[in-house]
Amino acid sequence: MADITAPAYRIIPIVPKLIPGAMEGKGPFVASDKINEAIGFPGKLVEDWHDKAIAKMGELLSKYRSLKVYMDACVHCGACSDKCHYFIGTQDPKNMPVARQDLMRSVYRRYFTLPGKFFPKLVGARDLTREVLDEWFNYFNQCSECRRCSVFCPYGIDTAEVTMAAREILDSVGYGQKYSNEIIGKVHKIGNNLGLPGPALRDTLEGLEEDVKDATGVDVKFPMDVKGAEVLLITPSADFFAEPHIDSLIGYAKVFHATGTTWTLSSMSSEAGNFGMFIGNYDQLRAIAMRIRQAALELGVKRIVVGECGHAWRVAYSFWNTLNGVGDGADADDKFAQMLQKQLDHRYKQPMHICEFTWDAVQAGTLTFDKSLNDKHIITFHDSCNVARGSRMGDYAGGQFDIPRNIIKACANNFVEMDPRTTREQTFCCGGGGGLLTDDLLDLRVKGALPRMEVLQQVKDDHGVNFMATICAICKAQFTKVLPIYGFDRRVVGGVHQLVSNAIILGEDK
Ligand code: SF4
Ligand code: SF4
């Protein structure tokens, strides 16, 4: 931490000067044998890694038609090249989205196209050597799968999917990333990313009940494993203990209290996050999502609500229906998915985001606020990439942008937008998403945060902004770490439901 410094601010938009090799060898730690084997991957690089990697690539190309289209369709127009926060911050040309894709495209051409087989040099085709594999590990683990580049690509090429495929191939030959694979192991074993056992969670929740009672005089409950509750809340485990995450958990509890909704958390399924998506592995993605279905069936809940977590909402909104049977289109041949469909109350969206829940209650008049209680804040909103570009909220395109802002405006007086070139679908990743929120990548994370820090500084200078709300656990953790390196107070970042919690009027005990 001591020798890491923040890059100098620029005036956007500026195409950075190139520094070739700036991030070479600066990828994350490699997973140990124990970590890989615990989740069913080869412990270390297998002897026949070359053949296995090419076979896996062939399998993915035939399974995911989009991947093959992405490999063939790029015309190297360069529209994406300066759109990645990691390229902007590091200036390493291999962090340009098109260059990142080309790491795989060059190998694809060599083994899966005729010109590449016969005239490799003419078409930029490369053998998959150990050096190339190392390059894959390094640079595909410097992409947060945020999809910003795809917004600017005239062909809609999604580098995030290419990154996911590369990581899946790397895992299949025993070359996994430590942070993501270790976290996945903890979810399988204990039920959450942080490895917090049930008794520790219960202690935390009891402590929160006491704190809220002391602060408000109202008995707001934080229930766990309550059978027959109406709502099962699935929230990122950081909400149970990390700052500022826990303040949003308090906000959710107050919303449930004020609306008279019975709700529960689950000790067995105490994690909304799903790192299976980050490593592009369907089996891991599904196994993690299945814990939620099991909890919902055991507790007999009628609704499933997801807390403030960006990638979790993308998985829930976009994939849960086929992964675990929550949502429309659940597998008709899966009897547990059908059982869950019968159990859930379809008058409500399944799953529902906590922001949708809260905004519905605001519109129905069941929540009231004293907005002046947030007057110390001049607030802006950071759109989290997975919510912005991988999901929706409400019943129209763009609801995922409007609903969190509507809630902020309902509970606070002072709201300011950041530069529109960096919000809504054009938002920048915080710099820590996609399985990169690890200290072995802190240099990359600080550099990747540069574009967001620049526009935050603008609204601070122009409007006195002192609070940046967001609805993602990773954004909150990432900004808490990097804000001080850029000269901000770490408490500048917080949750939307933290603001809700400050201003909500609780009324009588329910
Ligand atoms: S998906 Fe995001 S992190 Fe990855 S290359 Fe594109 S802009 Fe960069
Ligand atoms: S914008 Fe699309 S087509 Fe153009 S270089 Fe980037 S990925 Fe290729």
Coordinates of C-alpha atoms and ligand atoms in Angstrom, one line a residue:
M1 CA 0.0 0.0 0.0
A2 CA 2.8 2.4 0.9
D3 CA 4.4 2.6 -2.5
I4 CA 1.2 2.8 -4.5
T5 CA 0.3 6.2 -5.8
A6 CA -2.7 7.5 -7.7
P7 CA -2.1 8.5 -11.4
A8 CA -2.5 12.3 -12.2
Y9 CA -6.0 13.5 -13.1
R10 CA -6.7 14.2 -16.8
I11 CA -9.5 16.2 -18.5
I12 CA -11.7 13.6 -20.2
P13 CA -11.9 12.5 -22.9
I14 CA -8.2 11.9 -23.5
V15 CA -6.7 8.9 -25.3
P16 CA -3.8 8.0 -23.1
K17 CA -0.3 7.6 -24.4
L18 CA 0.8 4.0 -24.8
I19 CA 3.2 2.4 -22.3
P20 CA 3.7 -1.1 -23.8
G21 CA 4.2 -3.8 -21.2
A22 CA 3.2 -1.5 -18.3
M23 CA 1.1 -4.3 -16.7
E24 CA 3.0 -7.3 -17.9
G25 CA 3.4 -9.8 -15.1
K26 CA 1.1 -7.7 -12.9
G27 CA -1.8 -10.2 -12.9
P28 CA -3.2 -11.8 -9.8
F29 CA -1.9 -14.7 -7.7
V30 CA -2.3 -18.1 -9.2
A31 CA -4.6 -20.5 -7.2
S32 CA -2.9 -23.2 -5.2
D33 CA -3.5 -26.9 -5.8
K34 CA -5.7 -27.0 -2.7
I35 CA -7.9 -24.1 -3.8
N36 CA -8.4 -25.5 -7.3
E37 CA -9.0 -29.1 -6.3
A38 CA -11.6 -28.0 -3.7
I39 CA -13.9 -26.8 -6.5
G40 CA -13.2 -29.7 -8.9
F41 CA -10.5 -28.1 -11.1
P42 CA -7.0 -29.7 -11.8
G43 CA -4.7 -28.5 -8.9
K44 CA -1.9 -27.2 -11.2
L45 CA -1.1 -26.8 -14.8
V46 CA -1.7 -30.3 -16.4
E47 CA 1.0 -31.8 -18.5
D48 CA -1.1 -31.9 -21.7
W49 CA -2.4 -28.4 -21.1
H50 CA -1.9 -27.4 -24.8
D51 CA -4.2 -30.0 -26.2
K52 CA -6.7 -29.7 -23.4
A53 CA -6.9 -25.9 -23.7
I54 CA -7.5 -26.2 -27.5
A55 CA -10.1 -28.9 -27.0
K56 CA -11.9 -26.7 -24.4
M57 CA -11.8 -23.8 -26.7
G58 CA -13.4 -25.9 -29.4
E59 CA -16.0 -27.0 -27.0
L60 CA -16.8 -23.4 -26.0
L61 CA -16.9 -22.2 -29.6
S62 CA -19.5 -24.8 -30.5
K63 CA -21.5 -24.3 -27.3
Y64 CA -21.5 -20.5 -27.3
R65 CA -22.3 -19.2 -30.8
S66 CA -21.7 -15.7 -29.6
L67 CA -18.0 -16.5 -28.9
K68 CA -17.5 -17.7 -32.4
V69 CA -19.2 -14.5 -33.8
Y70 CA -17.0 -12.3 -31.6
M71 CA -13.9 -14.1 -32.8
D72 CA -14.9 -13.6 -36.5
A73 CA -16.7 -10.3 -36.5
C74 CA -14.1 -7.7 -35.3
V75 CA -13.0 -5.3 -38.0
H76 CA -10.3 -3.6 -35.8
C77 CA -12.1 -0.3 -36.1
G78 CA -10.7 0.8 -32.8
A79 CA -13.9 2.3 -31.4
C80 CA -13.5 0.3 -28.2
S81 CA -9.8 0.8 -27.7
D82 CA -10.0 3.9 -25.4
K83 CA -13.2 2.9 -23.6
C84 CA -11.7 0.5 -21.0
H85 CA -10.9 2.0 -17.5
Y86 CA -7.9 -0.4 -17.2
F87 CA -6.4 0.9 -20.5
I88 CA -7.1 4.5 -19.5
G89 CA -5.5 4.0 -16.1
T90 CA -2.6 1.7 -17.0
Q91 CA -1.8 2.9 -20.6
D92 CA -0.9 -0.7 -21.4
P93 CA -2.0 -1.3 -25.0
K94 CA -2.8 -4.9 -24.2
N95 CA -5.5 -3.6 -21.9
M96 CA -7.4 -2.2 -24.9
P97 CA -10.5 -4.3 -25.3
V98 CA -9.7 -5.2 -28.9
A99 CA -6.1 -6.2 -27.9
R100 CA -7.5 -8.3 -25.1
Q101 CA -9.8 -10.1 -27.5
D102 CA -6.9 -10.6 -29.9
L103 CA -5.0 -12.6 -27.3
M104 CA -7.7 -15.2 -27.9
R105 CA -8.5 -14.4 -31.5
S106 CA -4.9 -15.0 -32.7
V107 CA -5.1 -18.6 -31.2
Y108 CA -8.6 -19.1 -32.5
R109 CA -7.4 -18.2 -36.0
R110 CA -4.4 -20.7 -35.8
Y111 CA -6.5 -23.7 -34.7
F112 CA -10.0 -23.0 -36.0
T113 CA -9.7 -21.2 -39.4
L114 CA -8.2 -22.5 -42.6
P115 CA -6.1 -19.3 -43.4
G116 CA -4.7 -19.5 -39.9
K117 CA -3.7 -23.1 -40.3
F118 CA -1.9 -22.6 -43.6
F119 CA -0.7 -18.9 -43.5
P120 CA -0.6 -18.0 -39.8
K121 CA 1.7 -15.0 -40.2
L122 CA -0.5 -13.4 -42.8
V123 CA -3.6 -13.5 -40.6
G124 CA -2.1 -12.8 -37.2
A125 CA -2.5 -16.3 -36.0
R126 CA -0.4 -17.6 -33.1
D127 CA 0.5 -21.0 -31.6
L128 CA -0.7 -21.5 -28.1
T129 CA 2.7 -21.5 -26.4
R130 CA 3.4 -21.3 -22.7
E131 CA 4.2 -17.6 -23.1
V132 CA 0.8 -17.0 -24.8
L133 CA -1.0 -18.9 -22.0
D134 CA 0.8 -16.7 -19.4
E135 CA -0.2 -13.7 -21.3
W136 CA -3.8 -14.9 -21.2
F137 CA -3.6 -15.4 -17.4
N138 CA -2.2 -11.9 -17.0
Y139 CA -4.4 -9.8 -19.2
F140 CA -7.7 -11.8 -19.0
N141 CA -7.4 -11.2 -15.2
Q142 CA -7.1 -7.5 -15.8
C143 CA -10.6 -7.3 -17.3
S144 CA -13.5 -6.7 -14.9
E145 CA -16.1 -8.0 -17.4
C146 CA -17.9 -4.7 -17.1
R147 CA -19.0 -4.6 -20.8
R148 CA -18.4 -0.8 -21.3
C149 CA -16.4 -1.5 -24.4
S150 CA -19.3 -3.4 -26.0
V151 CA -21.5 -0.3 -25.8
F152 CA -19.2 1.4 -28.2
C153 CA -18.6 -1.5 -30.6
P154 CA -20.6 -1.2 -33.8
Y155 CA -20.9 -5.1 -33.9
G156 CA -21.8 -5.4 -30.2
I157 CA -18.7 -7.6 -29.5
D158 CA -18.7 -8.3 -25.8
T159 CA -15.1 -8.6 -24.4
A160 CA -16.5 -9.7 -21.1
E161 CA -17.7 -13.0 -22.7
V162 CA -14.3 -13.5 -24.3
T163 CA -12.7 -13.0 -20.8
M164 CA -15.1 -15.5 -19.3
A165 CA -14.3 -18.0 -21.9
A166 CA -10.5 -17.5 -21.4
R167 CA -10.9 -17.9 -17.7
E168 CA -12.9 -21.1 -18.2
I169 CA -10.2 -22.5 -20.4
L170 CA -7.5 -21.5 -17.9
D171 CA -9.4 -23.2 -15.0
S172 CA -9.9 -26.3 -17.1
V173 CA -6.1 -26.8 -17.4
G174 CA -5.3 -26.0 -13.7
Y175 CA -4.3 -22.3 -14.2
G176 CA -7.0 -20.6 -12.0
Q177 CA -7.0 -17.3 -10.2
K178 CA -6.5 -17.5 -6.4
Y179 CA -9.1 -14.9 -5.3
S180 CA -12.1 -16.0 -7.3
N181 CA -11.5 -19.8 -6.8
E182 CA -10.9 -19.4 -3.1
I183 CA -14.2 -17.5 -2.7
I184 CA -16.1 -20.1 -4.7
G185 CA -14.8 -22.8 -2.4
K186 CA -16.0 -20.8 0.7
V187 CA -19.5 -20.5 -0.7
H188 CA -19.7 -24.3 -1.4
K189 CA -18.4 -25.1 2.1
I190 CA -20.0 -22.4 4.3
G191 CA -22.6 -20.6 2.2
N192 CA -21.0 -17.2 1.7
N193 CA -18.0 -15.5 0.1
L194 CA -16.5 -14.5 3.4
G195 CA -16.7 -17.9 5.1
L196 CA -18.9 -16.5 7.9
P197 CA -20.7 -19.4 9.8
G198 CA -24.3 -19.2 10.9
P199 CA -23.6 -18.4 14.6
A200 CA -21.4 -15.5 13.6
L201 CA -24.2 -14.1 11.3
R202 CA -26.8 -14.5 14.1
D203 CA -24.6 -12.6 16.6
T204 CA -24.2 -9.8 14.1
L205 CA -27.9 -9.6 13.5
E206 CA -28.7 -9.5 17.2
G207 CA -26.2 -6.7 17.6
L208 CA -27.9 -4.8 14.8
E209 CA -31.3 -5.2 16.4
E210 CA -29.9 -3.7 19.6
D211 CA -28.1 -0.8 17.8
V212 CA -31.2 0.2 15.9
K213 CA -33.4 0.0 19.0
D214 CA -30.9 2.3 20.8
A215 CA -30.8 4.7 17.9
T216 CA -34.5 4.8 17.1
G217 CA -36.4 3.3 20.0
V218 CA -38.1 0.9 17.5
D219 CA -37.8 -2.9 17.5
V220 CA -36.6 -3.5 13.9
K221 CA -36.0 -7.2 13.5
F222 CA -33.2 -8.8 11.5
P223 CA -34.6 -12.4 11.2
M224 CA -32.7 -15.5 10.1
D225 CA -34.1 -18.9 9.1
V226 CA -37.7 -18.0 9.8
K227 CA -40.0 -20.5 8.1
G228 CA -43.1 -19.0 6.5
A229 CA -41.8 -15.5 6.1
E230 CA -43.1 -13.7 3.1
V231 CA -39.7 -12.5 1.7
L232 CA -36.3 -14.3 1.6
L233 CA -33.6 -11.6 1.3
I234 CA -30.5 -12.7 -0.5
T235 CA -27.8 -10.1 0.0
P236 CA -24.0 -9.9 -0.4
S237 CA -22.3 -11.3 2.8
A238 CA -20.3 -8.0 3.0
D239 CA -23.6 -6.5 4.1
F240 CA -23.3 -8.4 7.4
F241 CA -20.1 -6.7 8.6
A242 CA -18.3 -4.5 6.2
E243 CA -18.5 -0.7 6.2
P244 CA -20.5 1.0 4.6
H245 CA -22.4 -2.1 3.4
I246 CA -24.0 -2.8 6.8
D247 CA -25.8 0.6 6.8
S248 CA -27.7 -0.6 3.7
L249 CA -28.6 -3.9 5.5
I250 CA -30.1 -1.7 8.3
G251 CA -31.9 0.3 5.6
Y252 CA -33.5 -2.9 4.1
A253 CA -34.6 -4.0 7.6
K254 CA -36.2 -0.6 8.2
V255 CA -38.1 -0.8 4.8
F256 CA -39.4 -4.3 5.6
H257 CA -40.4 -3.0 9.1
A258 CA -42.1 0.1 7.8
T259 CA -44.0 -1.8 5.1
G260 CA -45.1 -4.5 7.6
T261 CA -43.4 -7.2 5.5
T262 CA -42.3 -10.5 7.2
W263 CA -38.9 -11.4 5.9
T264 CA -35.9 -13.6 6.7
L265 CA -32.3 -14.2 5.8
S266 CA -30.9 -17.7 5.4
S267 CA -27.9 -19.0 7.2
M268 CA -27.4 -21.7 4.6
S269 CA -27.7 -19.4 1.7
S270 CA -26.1 -16.2 3.0
E271 CA -24.6 -14.9 -0.2
A272 CA -26.0 -13.0 -3.2
G273 CA -22.7 -12.8 -5.0
N274 CA -21.9 -15.5 -7.6
F275 CA -18.3 -15.7 -8.6
G276 CA -19.1 -18.6 -10.9
M277 CA -20.0 -15.9 -13.5
F278 CA -16.6 -14.2 -13.1
I279 CA -14.8 -17.4 -14.0
G280 CA -17.2 -18.2 -16.8
N281 CA -18.0 -21.6 -15.4
Y282 CA -21.7 -22.7 -15.7
D283 CA -21.4 -25.6 -13.2
Q284 CA -20.1 -23.3 -10.5
L285 CA -22.6 -20.6 -11.4
R286 CA -25.5 -23.1 -11.1
A287 CA -24.2 -24.8 -7.9
I288 CA -24.0 -21.5 -6.1
A289 CA -27.4 -20.4 -7.4
M290 CA -29.0 -23.7 -6.3
R291 CA -28.3 -22.9 -2.6
I292 CA -30.8 -20.0 -3.0
R293 CA -33.5 -22.3 -4.4
Q294 CA -32.9 -24.8 -1.5
A295 CA -33.3 -22.0 1.1
A296 CA -36.4 -20.7 -0.6
L297 CA -38.0 -24.2 -0.6
E298 CA -37.0 -25.0 2.9
L299 CA -38.3 -21.7 4.3
G300 CA -41.5 -21.7 2.2
V301 CA -41.2 -18.0 1.3
K302 CA -43.4 -16.3 -1.3
R303 CA -41.0 -13.7 -2.6
I304 CA -37.2 -13.5 -3.2
V305 CA -35.6 -10.1 -2.9
V306 CA -32.0 -9.3 -3.8
G307 CA -29.9 -6.8 -1.8
E308 CA -27.4 -4.2 -3.2
C309 CA -25.0 -6.3 -5.2
G310 CA -24.3 -5.5 -8.9
H311 CA -23.2 -8.8 -10.3
A312 CA -25.6 -10.7 -8.1
W313 CA -28.5 -8.8 -9.6
R314 CA -27.2 -9.6 -13.1
V315 CA -27.1 -13.3 -12.3
A316 CA -30.5 -13.1 -10.6
Y317 CA -32.2 -11.0 -13.3
S318 CA -30.6 -12.6 -16.3
F319 CA -29.9 -16.2 -15.3
W320 CA -31.8 -17.4 -12.3
N321 CA -34.8 -18.7 -14.2
T322 CA -32.7 -21.3 -16.0
L323 CA -30.1 -21.8 -13.2
N324 CA -32.4 -22.4 -10.2
G325 CA -36.0 -22.0 -11.3
V326 CA -36.7 -18.5 -9.8
G327 CA -38.3 -16.3 -12.5
D328 CA -40.1 -16.8 -15.8
G329 CA -39.0 -19.7 -18.0
A330 CA -38.0 -22.1 -15.3
D331 CA -37.2 -25.6 -16.7
A332 CA -40.5 -27.5 -17.1
D333 CA -38.7 -30.8 -16.5
D334 CA -37.1 -29.8 -13.3
K335 CA -39.6 -30.8 -10.5
F336 CA -37.9 -28.6 -7.9
A337 CA -38.0 -25.6 -10.2
Q338 CA -41.7 -26.3 -10.7
M339 CA -42.3 -26.7 -7.0
L340 CA -40.7 -23.4 -6.4
Q341 CA -42.8 -21.8 -9.1
K342 CA -46.0 -23.0 -7.4
Q343 CA -44.8 -21.7 -4.1
L344 CA -43.8 -18.2 -5.2
D345 CA -46.4 -15.4 -5.4
H346 CA -46.5 -14.3 -9.0
R347 CA -48.3 -11.1 -8.3
Y348 CA -44.8 -9.8 -7.6
K349 CA -41.7 -9.8 -9.8
Q350 CA -39.5 -12.9 -9.1
P351 CA -36.8 -12.1 -8.3
M352 CA -37.1 -8.5 -7.2
H353 CA -34.4 -6.0 -6.5
I354 CA -34.5 -4.3 -3.1
C355 CA -34.6 -1.0 -5.0
E356 CA -37.7 -2.1 -6.8
F357 CA -39.3 -3.2 -3.5
T358 CA -38.5 0.2 -1.9
W359 CA -39.6 2.2 -4.9
D360 CA -42.9 0.3 -5.1
A361 CA -43.5 1.1 -1.5
V362 CA -42.6 4.8 -2.0
Q363 CA -45.1 5.0 -4.9
A364 CA -47.8 3.2 -2.9
G365 CA -47.4 5.7 -0.1
T366 CA -46.3 3.1 2.5
L367 CA -42.9 4.7 3.1
T368 CA -42.4 8.2 4.3
F369 CA -39.1 10.1 4.8
D370 CA -37.8 13.2 6.5
K371 CA -35.5 14.3 3.7
S372 CA -33.8 16.9 5.9
L373 CA -32.0 14.0 7.7
N374 CA -29.9 13.6 4.6
D375 CA -29.2 17.3 4.2
K376 CA -25.5 17.0 5.3
H377 CA -25.0 15.0 2.0
I378 CA -24.7 16.4 -1.5
I379 CA -25.2 13.2 -3.3
T380 CA -24.3 11.7 -6.7
F381 CA -24.9 8.2 -8.0
H382 CA -22.4 5.7 -9.5
D383 CA -24.1 3.2 -11.8
S384 CA -22.6 -0.2 -11.2
C385 CA -21.6 -1.9 -14.4
N386 CA -23.5 -5.2 -14.0
V387 CA -26.7 -3.5 -13.1
A388 CA -26.3 -0.9 -15.9
R389 CA -25.3 -3.2 -18.7
G390 CA -26.4 -6.7 -17.6
S391 CA -29.9 -6.2 -16.1
R392 CA -32.9 -4.1 -15.7
M393 CA -35.3 -2.9 -13.0
G394 CA -39.0 -2.1 -13.2
D395 CA -41.0 -2.6 -16.3
Y396 CA -39.1 -0.5 -18.9
A397 CA -35.6 -0.3 -20.4
G398 CA -33.6 2.1 -18.3
G399 CA -35.5 1.4 -15.1
Q400 CA -32.2 0.2 -13.6
F401 CA -30.9 3.8 -14.0
D402 CA -34.1 5.6 -12.8
I403 CA -35.2 3.6 -9.8
P404 CA -32.1 4.0 -7.6
R405 CA -32.1 7.8 -8.5
N406 CA -35.8 8.0 -7.7
I407 CA -35.2 6.5 -4.3
I408 CA -32.4 8.9 -3.6
K409 CA -34.5 11.9 -4.6
A410 CA -37.4 10.6 -2.5
C411 CA -35.3 10.5 0.7
A412 CA -32.8 13.4 0.1
N413 CA -32.8 17.0 -1.0
N414 CA -29.4 17.3 -2.7
F415 CA -28.7 15.2 -5.8
V416 CA -26.2 16.0 -8.6
E417 CA -25.4 13.9 -11.7
M418 CA -21.9 13.2 -12.8
D419 CA -20.7 13.7 -16.4
P420 CA -23.2 11.9 -18.7
R421 CA -20.4 10.3 -20.6
T422 CA -19.7 8.3 -17.5
T423 CA -23.1 7.4 -16.2
R424 CA -26.0 5.1 -17.1
E425 CA -25.0 2.7 -19.9
Q426 CA -21.7 4.5 -20.3
T427 CA -20.8 4.1 -16.6
F428 CA -17.2 3.2 -15.7
C429 CA -16.5 0.1 -13.6
C430 CA -15.3 1.0 -10.1
G431 CA -12.1 -0.9 -11.0
G432 CA -12.6 -3.9 -8.7
G433 CA -15.3 -5.9 -10.4
G434 CA -15.1 -9.3 -12.2
G435 CA -13.2 -11.1 -9.5
L436 CA -10.4 -8.4 -9.3
L437 CA -11.2 -7.1 -5.8
T438 CA -8.0 -8.5 -4.3
D439 CA -5.0 -6.8 -2.8
D440 CA -2.7 -8.6 -5.1
L441 CA -4.3 -6.4 -7.8
L442 CA -4.3 -3.2 -5.9
D443 CA -2.1 -1.3 -8.4
L444 CA -4.5 -2.3 -11.2
R445 CA -7.5 -1.4 -9.1
V446 CA -6.2 2.1 -8.3
K447 CA -5.4 2.8 -11.9
G448 CA -8.7 1.4 -13.1
A449 CA -10.6 3.7 -10.8
L450 CA -9.1 6.8 -12.4
P451 CA -12.0 7.7 -14.8
R452 CA -14.5 7.5 -12.0
M453 CA -12.3 9.5 -9.6
E454 CA -11.8 12.2 -12.2
V455 CA -15.5 12.9 -12.6
L456 CA -16.2 12.6 -8.9
Q457 CA -13.6 15.3 -8.4
Q458 CA -15.4 17.4 -10.9
V459 CA -18.7 17.3 -9.1
K460 CA -17.0 17.8 -5.8
D461 CA -15.3 20.9 -7.1
D462 CA -18.4 22.2 -9.0
H463 CA -21.2 21.3 -6.6
G464 CA -19.6 20.2 -3.3
V465 CA -20.6 16.6 -3.7
N466 CA -19.6 14.6 -0.6
F467 CA -21.5 11.3 -1.0
M468 CA -21.4 8.9 -3.9
A469 CA -24.3 6.4 -3.6
T470 CA -24.1 3.0 -5.3
I471 CA -25.9 -0.4 -5.2
C472 CA -23.0 -2.8 -5.4
A473 CA -21.0 -4.4 -2.6
I474 CA -17.9 -4.6 -4.8
C475 CA -18.1 -0.9 -5.7
K476 CA -18.5 -0.1 -2.0
A477 CA -15.4 -2.2 -1.0
Q478 CA -13.3 -1.0 -4.0
F479 CA -14.1 2.7 -3.5
T480 CA -13.5 2.5 0.3
K481 CA -10.0 1.3 -0.5
V482 CA -9.1 3.6 -3.4
L483 CA -10.9 6.9 -2.4
P484 CA -8.2 7.8 0.2
I485 CA -5.4 7.1 -2.4
Y486 CA -7.1 9.8 -4.6
G487 CA -7.4 12.2 -1.6
F488 CA -11.1 11.6 -0.7
D489 CA -12.5 10.5 2.6
R490 CA -13.4 6.8 2.5
R491 CA -16.9 7.6 3.8
V492 CA -17.7 9.4 0.5
V493 CA -19.1 6.1 -0.8
G494 CA -22.2 4.4 0.6
G495 CA -25.4 2.6 -0.3
V496 CA -28.7 3.9 -1.6
H497 CA -30.4 2.1 1.4
Q498 CA -27.9 3.8 3.7
L499 CA -29.6 7.1 2.7
V500 CA -33.0 5.4 3.0
S501 CA -32.1 4.3 6.5
N502 CA -31.1 7.9 7.5
A503 CA -34.4 9.4 6.5
I504 CA -37.1 6.7 6.8
I505 CA -39.9 7.4 9.3
L506 CA -40.5 4.1 11.2
G507 CA -43.7 4.9 13.1
E508 CA -44.9 2.4 15.6
D509 CA -43.5 -1.1 16.3
K510 CA -45.0 -3.8 14.1
Ligands
SF4_1 S1 -15.3 -5.6 -20.4 FE1 -14.7 -3.7 -19.2 S2 -12.8 -4.3 -18.3 FE2 -13.1 -5.8 -19.9 S3 -12.1 -4.9 -21.7 FE3 -14.2 -4.2 -21.8 S4 -14.2 -2.2 -20.8 FE4 -12.3 -3.3 -20.2
SF4_2 S1 -15.2 -1.7 -31.6 FE1 -15.7 -3.8 -32.0 S2 -15.1 -4.1 -34.2 FE2 -14.1 -2.3 -33.5 S3 -12.1 -3.0 -32.7 FE3 -13.4 -3.0 -31.0 S4 -14.3 -5.1 -30.9 FE4 -13.4 -4.8 -33.0

